[in-house]
C-alpha cells in the first residue's frame, strides 16, 4: 500500500515540479498571472492542498494533480525526455530562477540515482497511480476539480483519469 497524505496551507506552496508544469503564459505586465495548465484553487475551509506520496522512503511532493499526472507520464516512459542542455544564460527566466535553488535543470534529475532506472521508474509510476487514486477518493469530485485548477462548473480541458 502506498503511503500518502494531504497537507493544507493558507498560501499556494511551490513543489519541485511547479516551474516545469505550471508555465506562465501571460506577458507579466499588470493583471493576475495566468498559468497553463492552471494552478490549483484552494479547497474551501482548508486551503491549498499539497500531496505527498512516499515511494521507497523517498517523498514525492506535488502542488497539484496536474503535477502528479505529469510525473506519472514522464516516469512511465522507457526513455526519459532529453534534458535542455543549453547554457544557463540562454534559458528562459522562469528556468533560471529555480525556486528551490537547485543547480540542475529538470525535476527528474532530483530523483535519487538509484530510482532512475527503467525498472524502478515503472514501480514508482505504479505507486504514484495508486496514491493518485486514493487522494482523489479522499478529496471527492468537487475538490478534485479544484486541485486541477477548475471550479465544479467549468468543463474539463482534458480527460482526467
Tab-separated table of N, CA and C in Angstrom:
chain	number	residue	atom	x	y	z
A	1	UNK	N	0.843	-1.189	0.000
A	1	UNK	CA	0.000	0.000	0.000
A	1	UNK	C	0.880	1.242	0.000
A	2	UNK	N	0.524	2.185	-0.810
A	2	UNK	CA	1.282	3.417	-0.938
A	2	UNK	C	0.989	4.335	0.244
A	3	UNK	N	2.046	4.936	0.795
A	3	UNK	CA	1.903	5.892	1.890
A	3	UNK	C	1.704	7.275	1.284
A	4	UNK	N	0.595	7.924	1.610
A	4	UNK	CA	0.295	9.242	1.053
A	4	UNK	C	-0.368	10.087	2.120
A	5	UNK	N	-0.309	11.406	1.911
A	5	UNK	CA	-1.047	12.311	2.784
A	5	UNK	C	-1.275	13.628	2.059
A	6	UNK	N	-2.251	14.363	2.553
A	6	UNK	CA	-2.591	15.672	2.006
A	6	UNK	C	-2.355	16.695	3.110
A	7	UNK	N	-1.588	17.730	2.765
A	7	UNK	CA	-1.336	18.824	3.706
A	7	UNK	C	-2.006	20.077	3.143
A	8	UNK	N	-2.589	20.868	4.011
A	8	UNK	CA	-3.262	22.099	3.578
A	8	UNK	C	-2.522	23.310	4.124
A	9	UNK	N	-2.358	24.335	3.279
A	9	UNK	CA	-1.699	25.579	3.657
A	9	UNK	C	-2.577	26.748	3.222
A	10	UNK	N	-2.418	27.885	3.899
A	10	UNK	CA	-3.184	29.075	3.539
A	10	UNK	C	-2.745	29.647	2.197
A	11	UNK	N	-1.488	29.456	1.831
A	11	UNK	CA	-0.947	30.012	0.599
A	11	UNK	C	-0.496	28.877	-0.312
A	12	UNK	N	-0.500	29.145	-1.622
A	12	UNK	CA	-0.029	28.160	-2.589
A	12	UNK	C	1.455	27.910	-2.360
A	13	UNK	N	1.837	26.658	-2.212
A	13	UNK	CA	3.227	26.278	-1.982
A	13	UNK	C	3.779	25.618	-3.247
A	14	UNK	N	4.928	26.104	-3.698
A	14	UNK	CA	5.571	25.509	-4.869
A	14	UNK	C	6.142	24.144	-4.513
A	15	UNK	N	6.056	23.215	-5.451
A	15	UNK	CA	6.709	21.922	-5.297
A	15	UNK	C	7.893	21.895	-6.252
A	16	UNK	N	8.737	20.870	-6.208
A	16	UNK	CA	9.862	20.809	-7.153
A	16	UNK	C	9.432	20.807	-8.621
A	17	UNK	N	8.206	20.391	-8.925
A	17	UNK	CA	7.749	20.317	-10.309
A	17	UNK	C	7.013	21.557	-10.785
A	18	UNK	N	6.583	22.420	-9.889
A	18	UNK	CA	5.722	23.541	-10.257
A	18	UNK	C	6.261	24.387	-11.408
A	19	UNK	N	7.544	24.814	-11.405
A	19	UNK	CA	8.019	25.660	-12.519
A	19	UNK	C	7.993	24.969	-13.872
A	20	UNK	N	8.029	23.642	-13.909
A	20	UNK	CA	8.070	22.920	-15.175
A	20	UNK	C	6.699	22.463	-15.635
A	21	UNK	N	5.716	22.443	-14.755
A	21	UNK	CA	4.372	22.011	-15.140
A	21	UNK	C	3.462	23.217	-15.355
A	22	UNK	N	3.401	24.112	-14.383
A	22	UNK	CA	2.530	25.289	-14.463
A	22	UNK	C	3.342	26.453	-15.028
A	23	UNK	N	3.318	26.587	-16.342
A	23	UNK	CA	4.120	27.618	-17.010
A	23	UNK	C	3.300	28.890	-17.179
A	24	UNK	N	3.924	30.005	-16.883
A	24	UNK	CA	3.251	31.301	-17.013
A	24	UNK	C	3.098	31.639	-18.495
A	25	UNK	N	1.872	32.001	-18.915
A	25	UNK	CA	1.612	32.281	-20.320
A	25	UNK	C	1.241	33.734	-20.583
A	26	UNK	N	1.052	34.558	-19.551
A	26	UNK	CA	0.725	35.964	-19.784
A	26	UNK	C	2.000	36.766	-19.977
A	27	UNK	N	1.869	38.027	-20.323
A	27	UNK	CA	3.033	38.864	-20.589
A	27	UNK	C	3.714	39.350	-19.321
A	28	UNK	N	3.101	39.156	-18.167
A	28	UNK	CA	3.713	39.542	-16.901
A	28	UNK	C	3.543	41.010	-16.555
A	29	UNK	N	2.862	41.765	-17.398
A	29	UNK	CA	2.666	43.189	-17.147
A	29	UNK	C	1.247	43.450	-16.676
A	30	UNK	N	1.113	43.785	-15.403
A	30	UNK	CA	-0.205	44.090	-14.858
A	30	UNK	C	-1.119	42.882	-14.858
A	31	UNK	N	-2.174	42.958	-14.122
A	31	UNK	CA	-3.149	41.873	-14.079
A	31	UNK	C	-2.616	40.645	-13.378
A	32	UNK	N	-3.494	39.706	-13.106
A	32	UNK	CA	-3.080	38.482	-12.432
A	32	UNK	C	-2.292	37.550	-13.351
A	33	UNK	N	-1.455	36.739	-12.762
A	33	UNK	CA	-0.666	35.774	-13.530
A	33	UNK	C	-1.581	34.686	-14.087
A	34	UNK	N	-1.292	34.249	-15.306
A	34	UNK	CA	-2.056	33.191	-15.954
A	34	UNK	C	-1.096	32.037	-16.225
A	35	UNK	N	-1.494	30.836	-15.818
A	35	UNK	CA	-0.647	29.660	-15.984
A	35	UNK	C	-1.363	28.611	-16.822
A	36	UNK	N	-0.579	27.853	-17.578
A	36	UNK	CA	-1.112	26.745	-18.362
A	36	UNK	C	-0.313	25.499	-18.049
A	37	UNK	N	-0.896	24.447	-17.541
A	37	UNK	CA	-2.267	24.348	-17.059
A	37	UNK	C	-2.479	25.222	-15.820
A	38	UNK	N	-3.736	25.509	-15.491
A	38	UNK	CA	-3.988	26.411	-14.363
A	38	UNK	C	-3.496	25.830	-13.045
A	39	UNK	N	-3.037	26.721	-12.176
A	39	UNK	CA	-2.646	26.281	-10.830
A	39	UNK	C	-3.901	25.920	-10.049
A	40	UNK	N	-3.763	25.104	-8.999
A	40	UNK	CA	-4.947	24.668	-8.254
A	40	UNK	C	-5.604	25.815	-7.495
A	41	UNK	N	-6.871	25.611	-7.195
A	41	UNK	CA	-7.636	26.552	-6.388
A	41	UNK	C	-7.660	26.042	-4.947
A	42	UNK	N	-7.847	26.922	-3.969
A	42	UNK	CA	-7.907	26.449	-2.584
A	42	UNK	C	-9.164	25.612	-2.342
A	43	UNK	N	-9.043	24.661	-1.453
A	43	UNK	CA	-10.172	23.838	-1.041
A	43	UNK	C	-10.943	24.645	0.007
A	44	UNK	N	-12.236	24.862	-0.178
A	44	UNK	CA	-12.995	25.674	0.776
A	44	UNK	C	-12.865	25.167	2.217
A	45	UNK	N	-12.533	26.086	3.106
A	45	UNK	CA	-12.415	25.763	4.521
A	45	UNK	C	-11.107	25.105	4.930
A	46	UNK	N	-10.232	24.792	3.956
A	46	UNK	CA	-8.980	24.106	4.281
A	46	UNK	C	-7.755	24.832	3.744
A	47	UNK	N	-7.817	25.325	2.525
A	47	UNK	CA	-6.673	25.993	1.914
A	47	UNK	C	-6.159	25.215	0.719
A	48	UNK	N	-4.927	25.533	0.320
A	48	UNK	CA	-4.299	24.872	-0.828
A	48	UNK	C	-3.760	23.506	-0.412
A	49	UNK	N	-4.069	22.505	-1.216
A	49	UNK	CA	-3.626	21.143	-0.916
A	49	UNK	C	-2.240	20.897	-1.491
A	50	UNK	N	-1.410	20.210	-0.725
A	50	UNK	CA	-0.122	19.700	-1.186
A	50	UNK	C	-0.178	18.194	-0.981
A	51	UNK	N	0.141	17.445	-2.028
A	51	UNK	CA	0.041	15.989	-1.977
A	51	UNK	C	1.427	15.382	-1.813
A	52	UNK	N	1.570	14.478	-0.843
A	52	UNK	CA	2.841	13.803	-0.608
A	52	UNK	C	2.624	12.294	-0.711
A	53	UNK	N	3.403	11.674	-1.590
A	53	UNK	CA	3.342	10.223	-1.765
A	53	UNK	C	4.757	9.704	-1.559
A	54	UNK	N	4.921	8.780	-0.620
A	54	UNK	CA	6.236	8.229	-0.312
A	54	UNK	C	6.399	6.889	-1.009
A	55	UNK	N	7.445	6.791	-1.821
A	55	UNK	CA	7.769	5.549	-2.527
A	55	UNK	C	9.205	5.195	-2.163
A	56	UNK	N	9.393	4.014	-1.592
A	56	UNK	CA	10.721	3.556	-1.174
A	56	UNK	C	11.438	4.612	-0.330
A	57	UNK	N	10.745	5.156	0.633
A	57	UNK	CA	11.242	6.156	1.589
A	57	UNK	C	11.601	7.493	0.948
A	58	UNK	N	11.285	7.694	-0.327
A	58	UNK	CA	11.524	8.985	-0.978
A	58	UNK	C	10.192	9.724	-1.079
A	59	UNK	N	10.098	10.940	-0.521
A	59	UNK	CA	8.824	11.670	-0.567
A	59	UNK	C	8.669	12.465	-1.873
A	60	UNK	N	7.668	12.124	-2.647
A	60	UNK	CA	7.314	12.893	-3.838
A	60	UNK	C	6.275	13.917	-3.393
A	61	UNK	N	6.505	15.190	-3.711
A	61	UNK	CA	5.614	16.261	-3.295
A	61	UNK	C	5.048	16.938	-4.533
A	62	UNK	N	3.733	17.152	-4.534
A	62	UNK	CA	3.050	17.750	-5.674
A	62	UNK	C	2.129	18.859	-5.183
A	63	UNK	N	2.141	19.993	-5.886
A	63	UNK	CA	1.281	21.116	-5.526
A	63	UNK	C	-0.077	21.030	-6.224
A	64	UNK	N	-0.200	20.141	-7.205
A	64	UNK	CA	-1.472	19.984	-7.909
A	64	UNK	C	-1.555	18.574	-8.485
A	65	UNK	N	-2.756	18.197	-8.890
A	65	UNK	CA	-2.913	16.899	-9.538
A	65	UNK	C	-2.344	16.915	-10.956
A	66	UNK	N	-2.228	18.099	-11.573
A	66	UNK	CA	-1.545	18.191	-12.882
A	66	UNK	C	-0.087	17.723	-12.734
A	67	UNK	N	0.556	18.126	-11.659
A	67	UNK	CA	1.956	17.739	-11.430
A	67	UNK	C	2.069	16.236	-11.218
A	68	UNK	N	1.145	15.668	-10.470
A	68	UNK	CA	1.144	14.220	-10.240
A	68	UNK	C	0.944	13.474	-11.559
A	69	UNK	N	0.015	13.944	-12.386
A	69	UNK	CA	-0.208	13.314	-13.691
A	69	UNK	C	1.036	13.401	-14.575
A	70	UNK	N	1.709	14.558	-14.558
A	70	UNK	CA	2.927	14.732	-15.363
A	70	UNK	C	4.044	13.811	-14.876
A	71	UNK	N	4.176	13.673	-13.569
A	71	UNK	CA	5.201	12.773	-13.020
A	71	UNK	C	4.960	11.342	-13.485
A	72	UNK	N	3.723	10.897	-13.422
A	72	UNK	CA	3.392	9.544	-13.870
A	72	UNK	C	3.687	9.395	-15.361
A	73	UNK	N	3.275	10.387	-16.160
A	73	UNK	CA	3.500	10.331	-17.609
A	73	UNK	C	4.989	10.222	-17.940
A	74	UNK	N	5.810	11.026	-17.302
A	74	UNK	CA	7.246	11.029	-17.593
A	74	UNK	C	7.909	9.750	-17.080
A	75	UNK	N	7.580	9.341	-15.870
A	75	UNK	CA	8.231	8.167	-15.294
A	75	UNK	C	7.838	6.873	-15.988
A	76	UNK	N	6.688	6.848	-16.655
A	76	UNK	CA	6.267	5.654	-17.395
A	76	UNK	C	7.008	5.484	-18.717
A	77	UNK	N	7.678	6.516	-19.194
A	77	UNK	CA	8.398	6.419	-20.461
A	77	UNK	C	9.658	5.581	-20.285
A	78	UNK	N	9.909	4.719	-21.253
A	78	UNK	CA	11.107	3.886	-21.166
A	78	UNK	C	12.371	4.734	-21.230
A	79	UNK	N	12.356	5.726	-22.116
A	79	UNK	CA	13.492	6.649	-22.219
A	79	UNK	C	13.050	7.990	-21.642
A	80	UNK	N	13.821	8.513	-20.689
A	80	UNK	CA	13.487	9.805	-20.120
A	80	UNK	C	13.638	10.890	-21.169
A	81	UNK	N	12.837	11.960	-21.091
A	81	UNK	CA	12.947	13.026	-22.090
A	81	UNK	C	14.312	13.687	-22.047
A	82	UNK	N	14.743	14.205	-23.193
A	82	UNK	CA	16.022	14.915	-23.286
A	82	UNK	C	15.946	16.148	-22.403
A	83	UNK	N	16.943	16.328	-21.569
A	83	UNK	CA	17.006	17.497	-20.697
A	83	UNK	C	17.669	18.628	-21.469
A	84	UNK	N	17.134	19.828	-21.326
A	84	UNK	CA	17.674	21.007	-22.004
A	84	UNK	C	19.121	21.216	-21.550
A	85	UNK	N	20.058	21.180	-22.497
A	85	UNK	CA	21.477	21.325	-22.153
A	85	UNK	C	22.064	22.649	-22.619
A	86	UNK	N	21.201	23.605	-22.953
A	86	UNK	CA	21.690	24.920	-23.373
A	86	UNK	C	22.407	25.590	-22.204
A	87	UNK	N	23.328	26.503	-22.502
A	87	UNK	CA	23.940	27.260	-21.411
A	87	UNK	C	22.869	28.015	-20.632
A	88	UNK	N	23.104	28.189	-19.344
A	88	UNK	CA	22.108	28.790	-18.471
A	88	UNK	C	21.673	30.176	-18.942
A	89	UNK	N	22.564	30.953	-19.533
A	89	UNK	CA	22.210	32.313	-19.932
A	89	UNK	C	21.163	32.328	-21.044
A	90	UNK	N	20.979	31.226	-21.790
A	90	UNK	CA	20.000	31.185	-22.861
A	90	UNK	C	18.654	30.624	-22.411
A	91	UNK	N	18.554	30.179	-21.165
A	91	UNK	CA	17.300	29.636	-20.666
A	91	UNK	C	16.308	30.752	-20.388
A	92	UNK	N	15.009	30.476	-20.490
A	92	UNK	CA	14.016	31.479	-20.113
A	92	UNK	C	14.162	31.836	-18.634
A	93	UNK	N	13.672	33.005	-18.268
A	93	UNK	CA	13.836	33.494	-16.902
A	93	UNK	C	13.259	32.520	-15.877
A	94	UNK	N	12.085	31.939	-16.162
A	94	UNK	CA	11.485	31.043	-15.178
A	94	UNK	C	12.339	29.804	-14.926
A	95	UNK	N	13.212	29.435	-15.868
A	95	UNK	CA	14.102	28.298	-15.663
A	95	UNK	C	15.361	28.720	-14.917
A	96	UNK	N	15.797	29.989	-15.074
A	96	UNK	CA	16.966	30.477	-14.347
A	96	UNK	C	16.652	30.637	-12.875
A	97	UNK	N	15.439	31.044	-12.582
A	97	UNK	CA	15.046	31.344	-11.210
A	97	UNK	C	14.369	30.139	-10.575
A	98	UNK	N	15.084	29.073	-10.430
A	98	UNK	CA	14.549	27.875	-9.805
A	98	UNK	C	14.255	28.185	-8.339
A	99	UNK	N	12.997	28.099	-7.903
A	99	UNK	CA	12.655	28.478	-6.542
A	99	UNK	C	13.289	27.579	-5.483
A	100	UNK	N	13.779	26.435	-5.865
A	100	UNK	CA	14.369	25.512	-4.903
A	100	UNK	C	15.882	25.615	-4.853
A	101	UNK	N	16.472	26.502	-5.646
A	101	UNK	CA	17.905	26.734	-5.606
A	101	UNK	C	18.753	25.596	-6.134
A	102	UNK	N	18.151	24.669	-6.844
A	102	UNK	CA	18.916	23.534	-7.359
A	102	UNK	C	19.726	23.956	-8.574
A	103	UNK	N	20.847	23.311	-8.769
A	103	UNK	CA	21.704	23.644	-9.896
A	103	UNK	C	21.286	22.892	-11.162
A	104	UNK	N	20.499	21.825	-11.015
A	104	UNK	CA	20.086	21.084	-12.208
A	104	UNK	C	18.878	21.748	-12.846
A	105	UNK	N	18.541	21.303	-14.072
A	105	UNK	CA	17.540	21.997	-14.860
A	105	UNK	C	16.185	21.309	-14.910
A	106	UNK	N	16.030	20.128	-14.406
A	106	UNK	CA	14.758	19.421	-14.547
A	106	UNK	C	14.433	18.631	-13.294
A	107	UNK	N	13.146	18.511	-12.989
A	107	UNK	CA	12.713	17.833	-11.772
A	107	UNK	C	13.107	16.357	-11.752
A	108	UNK	N	13.205	15.708	-12.911
A	108	UNK	CA	13.561	14.280	-12.947
A	108	UNK	C	14.944	14.045	-12.345
A	109	UNK	N	15.844	15.001	-12.522
A	109	UNK	CA	17.203	14.844	-12.007
A	109	UNK	C	17.269	14.942	-10.481
A	110	UNK	N	16.191	15.333	-9.845
A	110	UNK	CA	16.162	15.401	-8.379
A	110	UNK	C	15.802	14.066	-7.740
A	111	UNK	N	15.374	13.119	-8.556
A	111	UNK	CA	15.095	11.780	-8.038
A	111	UNK	C	16.432	11.102	-7.788
A	112	UNK	N	16.580	10.384	-6.668
A	112	UNK	CA	17.858	9.707	-6.401
A	112	UNK	C	18.270	8.800	-7.557
A	113	UNK	N	19.565	8.726	-7.803
A	113	UNK	CA	20.105	7.927	-8.932
A	113	UNK	C	19.613	6.486	-8.896
A	114	UNK	N	19.511	5.911	-7.705
A	114	UNK	CA	19.070	4.526	-7.583
A	114	UNK	C	17.630	4.294	-8.011
A	115	UNK	N	16.866	5.376	-8.188
A	115	UNK	CA	15.463	5.262	-8.571
A	115	UNK	C	15.232	5.667	-10.028
A	116	UNK	N	16.285	5.947	-10.774
A	116	UNK	CA	16.114	6.444	-12.138
A	116	UNK	C	16.145	5.351	-13.207
A	117	UNK	N	16.400	4.117	-12.827
A	117	UNK	CA	16.407	3.048	-13.840
A	117	UNK	C	14.977	2.783	-14.308
A	118	UNK	N	14.851	2.181	-15.485
A	118	UNK	CA	13.535	1.916	-16.071
A	118	UNK	C	12.698	1.024	-15.167
A	119	UNK	N	13.277	-0.015	-14.602
A	119	UNK	CA	12.503	-0.923	-13.751
A	119	UNK	C	12.019	-0.220	-12.484
A	120	UNK	N	12.847	0.610	-11.893
A	120	UNK	CA	12.440	1.360	-10.690
A	120	UNK	C	11.364	2.383	-11.032
A	121	UNK	N	11.525	3.067	-12.170
A	121	UNK	CA	10.555	4.093	-12.550
A	121	UNK	C	9.181	3.492	-12.827
A	122	UNK	N	9.134	2.276	-13.389
A	122	UNK	CA	7.832	1.614	-13.594
A	122	UNK	C	7.145	1.371	-12.267
A	123	UNK	N	7.910	0.924	-11.272
A	123	UNK	CA	7.353	0.686	-9.940
A	123	UNK	C	6.902	2.000	-9.304
A	124	UNK	N	7.708	3.043	-9.452
A	124	UNK	CA	7.356	4.350	-8.901
A	124	UNK	C	6.066	4.859	-9.541
A	125	UNK	N	5.948	4.748	-10.869
A	125	UNK	CA	4.742	5.205	-11.568
A	125	UNK	C	3.518	4.434	-11.088
A	126	UNK	N	3.667	3.133	-10.870
A	126	UNK	CA	2.559	2.321	-10.363
A	126	UNK	C	2.143	2.792	-8.977
A	127	UNK	N	3.124	3.033	-8.102
A	127	UNK	CA	2.827	3.506	-6.736
A	127	UNK	C	2.181	4.895	-6.774
A	128	UNK	N	2.650	5.769	-7.662
A	128	UNK	CA	2.063	7.103	-7.778
A	128	UNK	C	0.620	7.019	-8.270
A	129	UNK	N	0.329	6.084	-9.181
A	129	UNK	CA	-1.046	5.897	-9.647
A	129	UNK	C	-1.957	5.454	-8.505
A	130	UNK	N	-1.455	4.542	-7.675
A	130	UNK	CA	-2.243	4.098	-6.522
A	130	UNK	C	-2.494	5.263	-5.566
A	131	UNK	N	-1.457	6.053	-5.331
A	131	UNK	CA	-1.602	7.219	-4.459
A	131	UNK	C	-2.587	8.222	-5.036
A	132	UNK	N	-2.523	8.450	-6.365
A	132	UNK	CA	-3.451	9.382	-7.018
A	132	UNK	C	-4.895	8.918	-6.849
A	133	UNK	N	-5.140	7.623	-7.019
A	133	UNK	CA	-6.489	7.082	-6.852
A	133	UNK	C	-6.988	7.311	-5.431
A	134	UNK	N	-6.140	7.039	-4.439
A	134	UNK	CA	-6.532	7.227	-3.040
A	134	UNK	C	-6.766	8.703	-2.712
A	135	UNK	N	-5.920	9.570	-3.242
A	135	UNK	CA	-6.060	11.014	-2.995
A	135	UNK	C	-7.359	11.530	-3.611
A	136	UNK	N	-7.654	11.126	-4.839
A	136	UNK	CA	-8.892	11.572	-5.490
A	136	UNK	C	-10.117	11.090	-4.723
A	137	UNK	N	-10.050	9.886	-4.206
A	137	UNK	CA	-11.163	9.355	-3.419
A	137	UNK	C	-11.329	10.150	-2.128
A	138	UNK	N	-10.213	10.492	-1.486
A	138	UNK	CA	-10.274	11.255	-0.236
A	138	UNK	C	-10.756	12.684	-0.461
A	139	UNK	N	-10.398	13.292	-1.590
A	139	UNK	CA	-10.795	14.672	-1.878
A	139	UNK	C	-12.268	14.797	-2.236
A	140	UNK	N	-12.784	13.876	-3.019
A	140	UNK	CA	-14.145	13.997	-3.534
A	140	UNK	C	-14.134	14.731	-4.864
A	141	UNK	N	-15.191	14.568	-5.677
A	141	UNK	CA	-15.205	15.128	-7.037
A	141	UNK	C	-15.036	16.642	-7.110
A	142	UNK	N	-15.698	17.388	-6.256
A	142	UNK	CA	-15.611	18.859	-6.315
A	142	UNK	C	-14.198	19.329	-6.012
A	143	UNK	N	-13.551	18.736	-5.012
A	143	UNK	CA	-12.204	19.155	-4.645
A	143	UNK	C	-11.149	18.635	-5.613
A	144	UNK	N	-11.432	17.535	-6.305
A	144	UNK	CA	-10.523	17.064	-7.358
A	144	UNK	C	-10.479	18.103	-8.469
A	145	UNK	N	-11.645	18.624	-8.842
A	145	UNK	CA	-11.695	19.664	-9.884
A	145	UNK	C	-10.905	20.886	-9.437
A	146	UNK	N	-11.028	21.294	-8.183
A	146	UNK	CA	-10.295	22.452	-7.675
A	146	UNK	C	-8.789	22.167	-7.671
A	147	UNK	N	-8.394	20.938	-7.431
A	147	UNK	CA	-6.974	20.576	-7.435
A	147	UNK	C	-6.396	20.581	-8.848
A	148	UNK	N	-7.278	20.542	-9.846
A	148	UNK	CA	-6.862	20.692	-11.239
A	148	UNK	C	-6.989	22.148	-11.697
A	149	UNK	N	-7.341	23.054	-10.782
A	149	UNK	CA	-7.457	24.463	-11.131
A	149	UNK	C	-8.776	24.836	-11.759
A	150	UNK	N	-9.811	24.028	-11.548
A	150	UNK	CA	-11.123	24.274	-12.136
A	150	UNK	C	-12.175	24.358	-11.041
A	151	UNK	N	-13.211	25.154	-11.299
A	151	UNK	CA	-14.366	25.106	-10.409
A	151	UNK	C	-15.237	23.957	-10.872
A	152	UNK	N	-16.196	23.581	-10.075
A	152	UNK	CA	-17.031	22.423	-10.411
A	152	UNK	C	-17.844	22.649	-11.678
A	153	UNK	N	-18.108	23.905	-12.040
A	153	UNK	CA	-18.947	24.194	-13.196
A	153	UNK	C	-18.163	24.313	-14.498
A	154	UNK	N	-16.837	24.464	-14.419
A	154	UNK	CA	-16.023	24.591	-15.639
A	154	UNK	C	-15.891	23.242	-16.333
A	155	UNK	N	-15.948	23.219	-17.656
A	155	UNK	CA	-15.699	21.961	-18.366
A	155	UNK	C	-14.215	21.606	-18.296
A	156	UNK	N	-13.954	20.325	-18.274
A	156	UNK	CA	-12.568	19.849	-18.227
A	156	UNK	C	-11.907	20.050	-19.580
A	157	UNK	N	-10.655	20.549	-19.560
A	157	UNK	CA	-9.927	20.770	-20.813
A	157	UNK	C	-9.306	19.493	-21.331
A	158	UNK	N	-9.124	18.511	-20.458
A	158	UNK	CA	-8.600	17.224	-20.907
A	158	UNK	C	-9.165	16.136	-20.018
A	159	UNK	N	-9.124	14.944	-20.482
A	159	UNK	CA	-9.645	13.817	-19.718
A	159	UNK	C	-8.774	13.590	-18.494
A	160	UNK	N	-9.381	13.501	-17.335
A	160	UNK	CA	-8.649	13.282	-16.082
A	160	UNK	C	-8.912	11.869	-15.614
A	161	UNK	N	-7.902	11.047	-15.659
A	161	UNK	CA	-8.073	9.652	-15.272
A	161	UNK	C	-7.516	9.408	-13.913
